[in-house]
mmCIF file of C-alpha atoms and ligand atoms in Angstrom:
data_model
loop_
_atom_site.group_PDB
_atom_site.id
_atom_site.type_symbol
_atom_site.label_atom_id
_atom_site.label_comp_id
_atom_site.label_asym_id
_atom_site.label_seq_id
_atom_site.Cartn_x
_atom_site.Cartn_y
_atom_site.Cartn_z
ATOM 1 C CA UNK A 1 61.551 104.530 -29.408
ATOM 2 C CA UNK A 2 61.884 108.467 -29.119
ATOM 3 C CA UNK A 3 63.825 108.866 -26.022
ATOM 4 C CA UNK A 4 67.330 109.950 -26.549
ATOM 5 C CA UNK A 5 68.487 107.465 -23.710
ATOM 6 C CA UNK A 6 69.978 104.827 -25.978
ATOM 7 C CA UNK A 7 71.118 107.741 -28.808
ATOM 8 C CA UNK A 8 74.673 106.631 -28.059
ATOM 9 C CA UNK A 9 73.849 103.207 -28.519
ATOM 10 C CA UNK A 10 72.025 103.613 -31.563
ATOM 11 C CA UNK A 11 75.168 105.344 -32.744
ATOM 12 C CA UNK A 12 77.458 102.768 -32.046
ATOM 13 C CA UNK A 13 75.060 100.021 -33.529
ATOM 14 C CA UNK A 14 74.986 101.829 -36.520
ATOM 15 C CA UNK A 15 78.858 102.561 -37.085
ATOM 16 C CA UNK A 16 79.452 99.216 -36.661
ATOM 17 C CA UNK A 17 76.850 97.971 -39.542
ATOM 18 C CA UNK A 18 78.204 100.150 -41.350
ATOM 19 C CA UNK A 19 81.856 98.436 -40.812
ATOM 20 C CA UNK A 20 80.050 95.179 -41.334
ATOM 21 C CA UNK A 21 78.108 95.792 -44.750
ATOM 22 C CA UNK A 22 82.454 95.673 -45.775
ATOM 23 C CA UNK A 23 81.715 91.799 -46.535
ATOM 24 C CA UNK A 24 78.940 92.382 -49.141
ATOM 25 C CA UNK A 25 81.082 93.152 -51.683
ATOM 26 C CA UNK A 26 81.884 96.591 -53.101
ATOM 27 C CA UNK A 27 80.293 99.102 -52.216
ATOM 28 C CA UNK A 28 79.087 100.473 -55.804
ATOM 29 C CA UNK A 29 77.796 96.627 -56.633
ATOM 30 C CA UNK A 30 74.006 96.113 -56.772
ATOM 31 C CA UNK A 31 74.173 93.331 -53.906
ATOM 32 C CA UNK A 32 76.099 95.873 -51.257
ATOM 33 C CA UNK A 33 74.122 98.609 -52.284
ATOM 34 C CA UNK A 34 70.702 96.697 -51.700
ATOM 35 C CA UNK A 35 72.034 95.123 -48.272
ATOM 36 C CA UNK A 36 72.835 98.996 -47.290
ATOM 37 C CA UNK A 37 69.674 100.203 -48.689
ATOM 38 C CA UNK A 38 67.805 97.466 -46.069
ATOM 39 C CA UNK A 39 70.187 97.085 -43.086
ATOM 40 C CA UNK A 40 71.559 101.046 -42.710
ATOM 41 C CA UNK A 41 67.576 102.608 -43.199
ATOM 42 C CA UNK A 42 66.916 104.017 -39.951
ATOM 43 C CA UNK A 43 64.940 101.033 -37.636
ATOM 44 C CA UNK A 44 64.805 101.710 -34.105
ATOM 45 C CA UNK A 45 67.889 98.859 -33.230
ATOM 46 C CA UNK A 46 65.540 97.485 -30.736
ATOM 47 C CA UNK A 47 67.047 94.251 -30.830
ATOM 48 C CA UNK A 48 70.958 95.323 -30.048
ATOM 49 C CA UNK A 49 70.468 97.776 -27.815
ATOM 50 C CA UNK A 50 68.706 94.775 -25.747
ATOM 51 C CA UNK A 51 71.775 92.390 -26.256
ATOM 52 C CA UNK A 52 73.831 95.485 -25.405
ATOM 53 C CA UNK A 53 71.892 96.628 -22.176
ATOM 54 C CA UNK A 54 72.031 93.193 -20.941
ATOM 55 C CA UNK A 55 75.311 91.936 -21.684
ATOM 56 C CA UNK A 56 77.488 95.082 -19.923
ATOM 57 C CA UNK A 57 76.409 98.456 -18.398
ATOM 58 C CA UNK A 58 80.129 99.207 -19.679
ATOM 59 C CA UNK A 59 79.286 99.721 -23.850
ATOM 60 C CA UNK A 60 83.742 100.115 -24.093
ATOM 61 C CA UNK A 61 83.698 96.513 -22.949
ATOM 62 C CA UNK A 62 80.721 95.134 -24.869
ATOM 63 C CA UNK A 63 82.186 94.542 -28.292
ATOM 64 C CA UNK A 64 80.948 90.839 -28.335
ATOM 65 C CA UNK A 65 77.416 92.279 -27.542
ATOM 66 C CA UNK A 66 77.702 95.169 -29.955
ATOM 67 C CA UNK A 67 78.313 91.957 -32.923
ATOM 68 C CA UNK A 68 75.943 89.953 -31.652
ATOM 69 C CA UNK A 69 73.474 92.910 -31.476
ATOM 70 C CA UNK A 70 74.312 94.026 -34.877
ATOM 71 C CA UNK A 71 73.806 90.090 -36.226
ATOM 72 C CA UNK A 72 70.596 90.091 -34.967
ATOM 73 C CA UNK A 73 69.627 93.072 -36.420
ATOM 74 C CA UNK A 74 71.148 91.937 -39.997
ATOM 75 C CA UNK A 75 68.402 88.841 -39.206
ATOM 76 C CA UNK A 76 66.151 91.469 -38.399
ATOM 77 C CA UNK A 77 66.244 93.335 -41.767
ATOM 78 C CA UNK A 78 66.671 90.206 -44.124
ATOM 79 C CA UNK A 79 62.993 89.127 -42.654
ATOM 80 C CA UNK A 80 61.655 92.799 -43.417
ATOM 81 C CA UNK A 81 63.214 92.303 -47.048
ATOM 82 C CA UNK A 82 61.674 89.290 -47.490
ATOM 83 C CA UNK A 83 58.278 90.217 -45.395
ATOM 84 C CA UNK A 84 57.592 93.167 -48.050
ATOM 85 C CA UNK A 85 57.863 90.905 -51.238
ATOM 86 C CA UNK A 86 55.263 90.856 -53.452
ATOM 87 C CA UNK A 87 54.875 87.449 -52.958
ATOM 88 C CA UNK A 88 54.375 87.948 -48.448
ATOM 89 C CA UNK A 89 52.819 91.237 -47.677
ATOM 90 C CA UNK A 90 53.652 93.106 -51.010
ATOM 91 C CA UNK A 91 54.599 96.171 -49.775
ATOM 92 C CA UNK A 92 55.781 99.555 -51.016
ATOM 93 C CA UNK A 93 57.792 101.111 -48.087
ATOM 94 C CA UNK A 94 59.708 100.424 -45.374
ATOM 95 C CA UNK A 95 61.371 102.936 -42.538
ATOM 96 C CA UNK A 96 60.783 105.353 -44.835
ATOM 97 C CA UNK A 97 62.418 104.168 -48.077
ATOM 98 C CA UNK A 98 60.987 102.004 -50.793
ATOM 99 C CA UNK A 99 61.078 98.267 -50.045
ATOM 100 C CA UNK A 100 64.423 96.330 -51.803
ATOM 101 C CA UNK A 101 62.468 94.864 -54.531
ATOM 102 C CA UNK A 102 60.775 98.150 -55.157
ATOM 103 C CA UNK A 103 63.872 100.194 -54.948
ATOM 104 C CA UNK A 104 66.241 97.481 -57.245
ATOM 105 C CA UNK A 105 64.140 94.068 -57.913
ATOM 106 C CA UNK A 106 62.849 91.297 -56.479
ATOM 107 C CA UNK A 107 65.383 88.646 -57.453
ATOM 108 C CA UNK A 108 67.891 91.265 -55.505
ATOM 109 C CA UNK A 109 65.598 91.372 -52.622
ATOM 110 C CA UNK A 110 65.716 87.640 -52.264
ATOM 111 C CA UNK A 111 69.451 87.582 -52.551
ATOM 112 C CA UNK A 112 69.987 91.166 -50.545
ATOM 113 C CA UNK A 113 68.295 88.705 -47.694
ATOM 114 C CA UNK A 114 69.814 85.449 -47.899
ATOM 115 C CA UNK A 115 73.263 87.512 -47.979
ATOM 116 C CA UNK A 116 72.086 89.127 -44.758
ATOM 117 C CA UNK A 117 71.538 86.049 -43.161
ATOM 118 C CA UNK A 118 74.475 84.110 -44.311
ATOM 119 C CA UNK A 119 76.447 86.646 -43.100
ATOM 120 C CA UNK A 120 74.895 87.120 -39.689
ATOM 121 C CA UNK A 121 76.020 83.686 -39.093
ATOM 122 C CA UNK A 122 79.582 84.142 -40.027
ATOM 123 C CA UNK A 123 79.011 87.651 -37.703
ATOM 124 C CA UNK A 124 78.030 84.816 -34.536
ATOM 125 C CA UNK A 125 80.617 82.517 -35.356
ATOM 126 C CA UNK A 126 83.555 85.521 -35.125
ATOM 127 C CA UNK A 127 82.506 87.279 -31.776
ATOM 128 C CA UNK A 128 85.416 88.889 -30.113
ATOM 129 C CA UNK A 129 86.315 88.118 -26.603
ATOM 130 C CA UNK A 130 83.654 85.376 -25.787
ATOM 131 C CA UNK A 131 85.008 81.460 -25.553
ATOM 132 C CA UNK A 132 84.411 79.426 -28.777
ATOM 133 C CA UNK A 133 81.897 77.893 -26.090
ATOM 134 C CA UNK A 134 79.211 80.515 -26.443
ATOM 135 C CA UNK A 135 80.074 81.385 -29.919
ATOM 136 C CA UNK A 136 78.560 78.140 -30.672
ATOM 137 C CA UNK A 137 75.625 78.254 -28.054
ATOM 138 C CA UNK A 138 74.826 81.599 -29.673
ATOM 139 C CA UNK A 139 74.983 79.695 -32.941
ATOM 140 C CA UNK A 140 72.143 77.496 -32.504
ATOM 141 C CA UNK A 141 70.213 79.735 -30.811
ATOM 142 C CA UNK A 142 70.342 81.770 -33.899
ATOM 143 C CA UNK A 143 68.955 78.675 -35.995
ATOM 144 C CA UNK A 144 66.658 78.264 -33.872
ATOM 145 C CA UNK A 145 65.166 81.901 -34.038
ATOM 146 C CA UNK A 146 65.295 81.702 -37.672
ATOM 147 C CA UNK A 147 64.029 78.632 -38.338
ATOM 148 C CA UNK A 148 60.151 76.057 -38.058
ATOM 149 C CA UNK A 149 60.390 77.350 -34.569
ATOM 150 C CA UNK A 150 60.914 80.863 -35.078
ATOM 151 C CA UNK A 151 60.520 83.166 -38.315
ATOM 152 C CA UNK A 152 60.165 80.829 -40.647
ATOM 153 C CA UNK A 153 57.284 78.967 -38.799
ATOM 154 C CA UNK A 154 55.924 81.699 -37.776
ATOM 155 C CA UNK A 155 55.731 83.202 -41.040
ATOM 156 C CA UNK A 156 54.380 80.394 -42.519
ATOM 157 C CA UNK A 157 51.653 80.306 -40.430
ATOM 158 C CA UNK A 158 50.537 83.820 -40.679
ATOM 159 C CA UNK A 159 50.423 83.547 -44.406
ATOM 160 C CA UNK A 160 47.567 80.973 -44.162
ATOM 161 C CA UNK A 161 45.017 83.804 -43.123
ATOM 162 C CA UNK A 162 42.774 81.231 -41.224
ATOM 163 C CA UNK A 163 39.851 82.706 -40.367
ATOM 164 C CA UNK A 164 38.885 80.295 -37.636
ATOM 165 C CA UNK A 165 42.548 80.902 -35.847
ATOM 166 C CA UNK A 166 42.289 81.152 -32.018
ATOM 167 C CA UNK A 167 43.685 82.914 -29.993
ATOM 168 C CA UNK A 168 46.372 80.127 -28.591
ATOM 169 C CA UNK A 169 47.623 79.624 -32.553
ATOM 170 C CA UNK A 170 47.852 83.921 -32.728
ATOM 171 C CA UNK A 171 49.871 83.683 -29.756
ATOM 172 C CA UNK A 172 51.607 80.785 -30.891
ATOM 173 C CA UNK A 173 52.308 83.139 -34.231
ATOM 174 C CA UNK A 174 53.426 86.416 -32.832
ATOM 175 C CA UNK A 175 56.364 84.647 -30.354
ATOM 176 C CA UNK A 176 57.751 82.636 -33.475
ATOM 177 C CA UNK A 177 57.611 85.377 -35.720
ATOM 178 C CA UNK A 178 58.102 88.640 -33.492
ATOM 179 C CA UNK A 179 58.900 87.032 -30.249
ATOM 180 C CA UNK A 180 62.179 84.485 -31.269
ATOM 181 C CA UNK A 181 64.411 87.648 -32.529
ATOM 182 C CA UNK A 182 63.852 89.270 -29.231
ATOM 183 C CA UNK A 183 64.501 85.734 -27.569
ATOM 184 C CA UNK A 184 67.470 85.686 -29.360
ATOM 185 C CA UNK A 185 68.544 89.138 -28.161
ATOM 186 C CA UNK A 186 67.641 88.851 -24.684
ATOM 187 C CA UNK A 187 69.875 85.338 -24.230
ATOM 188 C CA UNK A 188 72.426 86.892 -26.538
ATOM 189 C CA UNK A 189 72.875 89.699 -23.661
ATOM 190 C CA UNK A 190 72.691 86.563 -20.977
ATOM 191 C CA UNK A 191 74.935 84.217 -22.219
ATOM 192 C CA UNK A 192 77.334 87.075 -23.056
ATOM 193 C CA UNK A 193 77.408 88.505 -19.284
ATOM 194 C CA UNK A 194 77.744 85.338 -18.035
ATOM 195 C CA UNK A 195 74.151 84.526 -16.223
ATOM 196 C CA UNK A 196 73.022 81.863 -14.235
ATOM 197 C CA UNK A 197 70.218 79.405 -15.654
ATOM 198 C CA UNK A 198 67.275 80.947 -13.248
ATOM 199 C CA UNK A 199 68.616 84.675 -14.476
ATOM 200 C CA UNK A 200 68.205 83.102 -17.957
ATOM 201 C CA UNK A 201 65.065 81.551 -17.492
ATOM 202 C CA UNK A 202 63.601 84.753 -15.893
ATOM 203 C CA UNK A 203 64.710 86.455 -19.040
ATOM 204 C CA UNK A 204 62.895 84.129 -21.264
ATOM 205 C CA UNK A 205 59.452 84.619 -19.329
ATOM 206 C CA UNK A 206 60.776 88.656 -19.903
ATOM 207 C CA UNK A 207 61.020 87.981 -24.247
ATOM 208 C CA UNK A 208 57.958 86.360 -24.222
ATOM 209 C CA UNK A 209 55.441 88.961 -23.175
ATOM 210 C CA UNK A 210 57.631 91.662 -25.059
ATOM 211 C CA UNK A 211 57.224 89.654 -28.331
ATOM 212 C CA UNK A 212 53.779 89.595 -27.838
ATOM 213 C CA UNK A 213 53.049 93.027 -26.614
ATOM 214 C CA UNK A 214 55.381 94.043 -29.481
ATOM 215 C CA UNK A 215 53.574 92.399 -32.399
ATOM 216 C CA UNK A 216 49.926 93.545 -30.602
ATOM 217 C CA UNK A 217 51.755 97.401 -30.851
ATOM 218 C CA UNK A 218 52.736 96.662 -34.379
ATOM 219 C CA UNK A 219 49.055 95.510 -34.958
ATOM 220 C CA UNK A 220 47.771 98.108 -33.686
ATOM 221 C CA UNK A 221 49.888 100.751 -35.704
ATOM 222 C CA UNK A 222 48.748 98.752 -39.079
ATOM 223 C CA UNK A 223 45.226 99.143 -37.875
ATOM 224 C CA UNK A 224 45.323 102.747 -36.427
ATOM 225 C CA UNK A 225 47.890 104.673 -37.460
ATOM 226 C CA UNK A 226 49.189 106.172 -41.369
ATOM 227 C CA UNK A 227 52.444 105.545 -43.459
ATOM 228 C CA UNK A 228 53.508 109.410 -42.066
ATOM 229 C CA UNK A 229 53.632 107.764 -38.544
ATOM 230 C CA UNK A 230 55.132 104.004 -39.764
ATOM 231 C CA UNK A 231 57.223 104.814 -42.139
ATOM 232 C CA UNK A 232 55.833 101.859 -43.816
ATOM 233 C CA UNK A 233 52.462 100.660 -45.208
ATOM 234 C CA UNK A 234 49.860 100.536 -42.877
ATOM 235 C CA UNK A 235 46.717 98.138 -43.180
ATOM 236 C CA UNK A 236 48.253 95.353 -44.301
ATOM 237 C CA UNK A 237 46.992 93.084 -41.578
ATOM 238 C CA UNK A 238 43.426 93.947 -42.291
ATOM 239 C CA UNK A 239 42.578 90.299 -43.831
ATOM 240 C CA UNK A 240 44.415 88.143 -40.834
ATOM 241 C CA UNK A 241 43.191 87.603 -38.158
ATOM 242 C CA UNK A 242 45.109 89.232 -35.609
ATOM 243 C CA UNK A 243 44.963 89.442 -31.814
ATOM 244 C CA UNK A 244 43.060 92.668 -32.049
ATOM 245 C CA UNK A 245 40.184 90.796 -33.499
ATOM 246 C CA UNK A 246 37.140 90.446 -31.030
ATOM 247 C CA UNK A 247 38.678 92.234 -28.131
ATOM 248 C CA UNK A 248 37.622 95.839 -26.940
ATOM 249 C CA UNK A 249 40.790 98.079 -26.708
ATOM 250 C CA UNK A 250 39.416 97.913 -22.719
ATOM 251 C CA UNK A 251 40.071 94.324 -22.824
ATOM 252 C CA UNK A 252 44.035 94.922 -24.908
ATOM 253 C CA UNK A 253 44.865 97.365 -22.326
ATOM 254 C CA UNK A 254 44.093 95.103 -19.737
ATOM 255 C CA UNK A 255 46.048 92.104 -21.391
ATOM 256 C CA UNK A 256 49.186 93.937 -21.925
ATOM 257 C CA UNK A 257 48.785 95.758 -18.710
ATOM 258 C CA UNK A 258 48.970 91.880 -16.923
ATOM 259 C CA UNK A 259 51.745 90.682 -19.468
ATOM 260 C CA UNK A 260 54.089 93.876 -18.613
ATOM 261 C CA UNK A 261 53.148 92.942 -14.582
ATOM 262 C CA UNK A 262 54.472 89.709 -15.461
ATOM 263 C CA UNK A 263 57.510 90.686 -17.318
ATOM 264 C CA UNK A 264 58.815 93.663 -15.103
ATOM 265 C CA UNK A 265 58.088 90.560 -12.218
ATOM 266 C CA UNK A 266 60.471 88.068 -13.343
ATOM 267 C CA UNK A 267 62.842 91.046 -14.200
ATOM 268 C CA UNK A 268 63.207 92.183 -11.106
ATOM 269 C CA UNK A 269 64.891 88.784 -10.403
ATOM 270 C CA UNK A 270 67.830 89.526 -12.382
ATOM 271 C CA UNK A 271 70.309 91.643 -11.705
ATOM 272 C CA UNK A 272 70.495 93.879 -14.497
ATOM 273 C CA UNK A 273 70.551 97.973 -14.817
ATOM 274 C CA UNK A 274 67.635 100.228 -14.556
ATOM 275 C CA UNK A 275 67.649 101.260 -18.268
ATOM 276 C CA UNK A 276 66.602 98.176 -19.545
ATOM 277 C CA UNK A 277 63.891 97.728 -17.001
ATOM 278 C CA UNK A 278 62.896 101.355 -18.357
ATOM 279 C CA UNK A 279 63.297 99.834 -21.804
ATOM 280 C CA UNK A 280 61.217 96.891 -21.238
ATOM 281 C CA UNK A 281 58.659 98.889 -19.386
ATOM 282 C CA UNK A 282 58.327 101.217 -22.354
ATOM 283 C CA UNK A 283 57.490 98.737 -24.974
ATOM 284 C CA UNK A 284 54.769 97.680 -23.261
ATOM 285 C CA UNK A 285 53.548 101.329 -22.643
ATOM 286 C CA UNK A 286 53.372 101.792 -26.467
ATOM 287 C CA UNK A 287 50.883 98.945 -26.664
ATOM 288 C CA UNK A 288 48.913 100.144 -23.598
ATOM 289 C CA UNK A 289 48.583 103.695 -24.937
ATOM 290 C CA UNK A 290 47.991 102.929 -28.452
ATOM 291 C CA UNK A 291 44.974 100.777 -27.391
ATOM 292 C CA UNK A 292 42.205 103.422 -27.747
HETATM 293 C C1 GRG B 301 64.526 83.597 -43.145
HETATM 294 C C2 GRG B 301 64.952 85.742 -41.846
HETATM 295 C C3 GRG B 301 64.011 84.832 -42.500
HETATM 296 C C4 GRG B 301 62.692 85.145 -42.464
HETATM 297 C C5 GRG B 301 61.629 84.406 -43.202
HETATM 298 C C6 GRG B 301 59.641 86.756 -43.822
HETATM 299 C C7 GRG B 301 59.772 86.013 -42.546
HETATM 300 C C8 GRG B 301 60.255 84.599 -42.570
HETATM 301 C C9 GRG B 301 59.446 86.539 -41.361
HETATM 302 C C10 GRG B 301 58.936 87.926 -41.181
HETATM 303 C C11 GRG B 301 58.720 88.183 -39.749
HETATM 304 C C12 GRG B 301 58.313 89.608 -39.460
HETATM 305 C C13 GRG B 301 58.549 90.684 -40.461
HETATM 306 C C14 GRG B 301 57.729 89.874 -38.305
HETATM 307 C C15 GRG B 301 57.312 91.224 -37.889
HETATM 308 C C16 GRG B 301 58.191 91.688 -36.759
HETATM 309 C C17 GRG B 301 58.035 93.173 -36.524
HETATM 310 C C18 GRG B 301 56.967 93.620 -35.611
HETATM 311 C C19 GRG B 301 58.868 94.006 -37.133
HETATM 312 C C20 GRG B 301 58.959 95.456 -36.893
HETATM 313 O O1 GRG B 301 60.093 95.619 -36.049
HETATM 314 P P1 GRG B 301 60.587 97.051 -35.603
HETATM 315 O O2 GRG B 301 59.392 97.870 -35.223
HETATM 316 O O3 GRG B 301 61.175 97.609 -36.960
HETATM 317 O O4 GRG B 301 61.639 96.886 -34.578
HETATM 318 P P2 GRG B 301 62.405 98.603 -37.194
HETATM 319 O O5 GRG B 301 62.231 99.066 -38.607
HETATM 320 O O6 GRG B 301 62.304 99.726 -36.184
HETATM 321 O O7 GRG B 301 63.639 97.798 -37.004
#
């Protein structure tokens, strides 16, 4: 994301990480310095700016979606810590920095990442200004991004490089994996603001292409571009099967081209501010272009 549109979001989202990396202990210890190390390198804060955008066009009023936001994002970067390990995609750098385990160990990576996500939950459970009620509907939607249903599944199943996987199972893959964190984000934003089950439900139809056209972007930056671009090892992918396989980049523009029709379709049925329709709009854009 290279527009300066959100800068002042971005800004926020990363003062208040900052704040929150407080709980990991202090700050000279090997576990707070690894969680900074992972959490404060410079990701694009897709996934709070969403929650943000959504929840209140007044960022003074949105502190709930601000700690929600920045939860998400601790999610976010314990699954890229644990995602680089030797032992997943054993990689050597990530948003520009060496990975956790090659920057301090692996046995630190793998508690660096369990501390994120321990604490994103206590982060849920604490939001200011929202009723206990959707605390705890935020809650379990958290477990379920995380969990058989989400990451975890959908890491799982990406690990078993099937050769013979269709493309229903890749699809499957990329919302569990990619998709459920932006799920999470969108509803976040929803429940947050206050919206009506059809507004919700026309928000979930919205995460679902984005996931996809997402992780198809992401695929296509592993296949196409170089680390100087990434900021993190490219060809990775290049023994999966991945949706890019037996489609012309014709035929990718096409699909994302119908999925963002789709999205920016349901959108329009919620009422919600024109920078995150211009948000939405652009992730799909990256996908479009970068299909060449
Ligand atoms: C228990 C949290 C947890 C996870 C276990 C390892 C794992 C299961 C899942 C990994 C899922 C994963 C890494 C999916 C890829 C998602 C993706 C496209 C990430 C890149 O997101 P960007 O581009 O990255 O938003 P930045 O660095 O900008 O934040």
């Amino acid at each position: 994301m290279t527009t300066p549109l959100y800068s002042d979001l971005v800004s926020d989202i990363n003062n208040r990480l900052v704040d929150l990396t407080g709980a990991f202990g202090p700050p000279d210890s090997t576990l707070a310095r690894a969680v900074s190390h992972a959490l404060l390198a410079p990701g694009k804060r897709l996934r709070p700016i969403i929650t943000m955008l959504l929840a209140s066009n007044d960022p003074d009023k949105n502190r709930a979606a601000l700690d929600a936001g920045c939860a998400c994002e601790m999610v976010h970067a314990a699954s890229l810590i644990l995602d680089d390990l030797p032992a997943m995609d054993d990689a050597m750098l990530r948003r520009g920095v060496p990975c956790v385990h090659v920057a301090f160990s692996e046995s630190v990576a793998i508690l660096a990442a369990t501390a994120l996500l321990n604490q994103a939950y206590s982060v849920i459970a604490r939001l200011p200004d929202i009723s206990a009620e959707k605390r705890i509907e935020l809650v379990g939607l958290m477990t379920d991004a995380i969990g058989v249903g989400g990451l975890i599944g959908g890491q799982q199943a990406d690990l078993q490089h099937d050769e013979e996987t269709g493309r229903q199972e890749i699809l499957s893959r990329y919302e569990r994996k990619t998709g459920s964190l932006f799920e999470f984000s969108v509803m976040a934003g929803a429940i947050i603001r206050g919206m009506n089950e059809n507004e919700r439900n026309a928000l979930k139809t919205v995460s679902h292409h984005l996931g996809i056209a997402f992780q198809v972007h992401d695929d296509l930056l592993d296949a196409t571009a170089d680390i100087t671009e990434t900021k993190k090892d490219c060809g990775k992918d290049l023994d999966k099967t991945t949706y890019l396989a037996s489609k012309t980049p014709d035929e990718i523009r096409q699909r994302m081209m119908n999925r963002k029709g789709d999205a920016m379709s349901a959108l329009s049925k919620v009422p919600v501010e024109e920078a995150f329709h211009h948000l939405i709009a652009e992730q799909f854009d990256l996908a479009i272009s970068r299909a060449r």
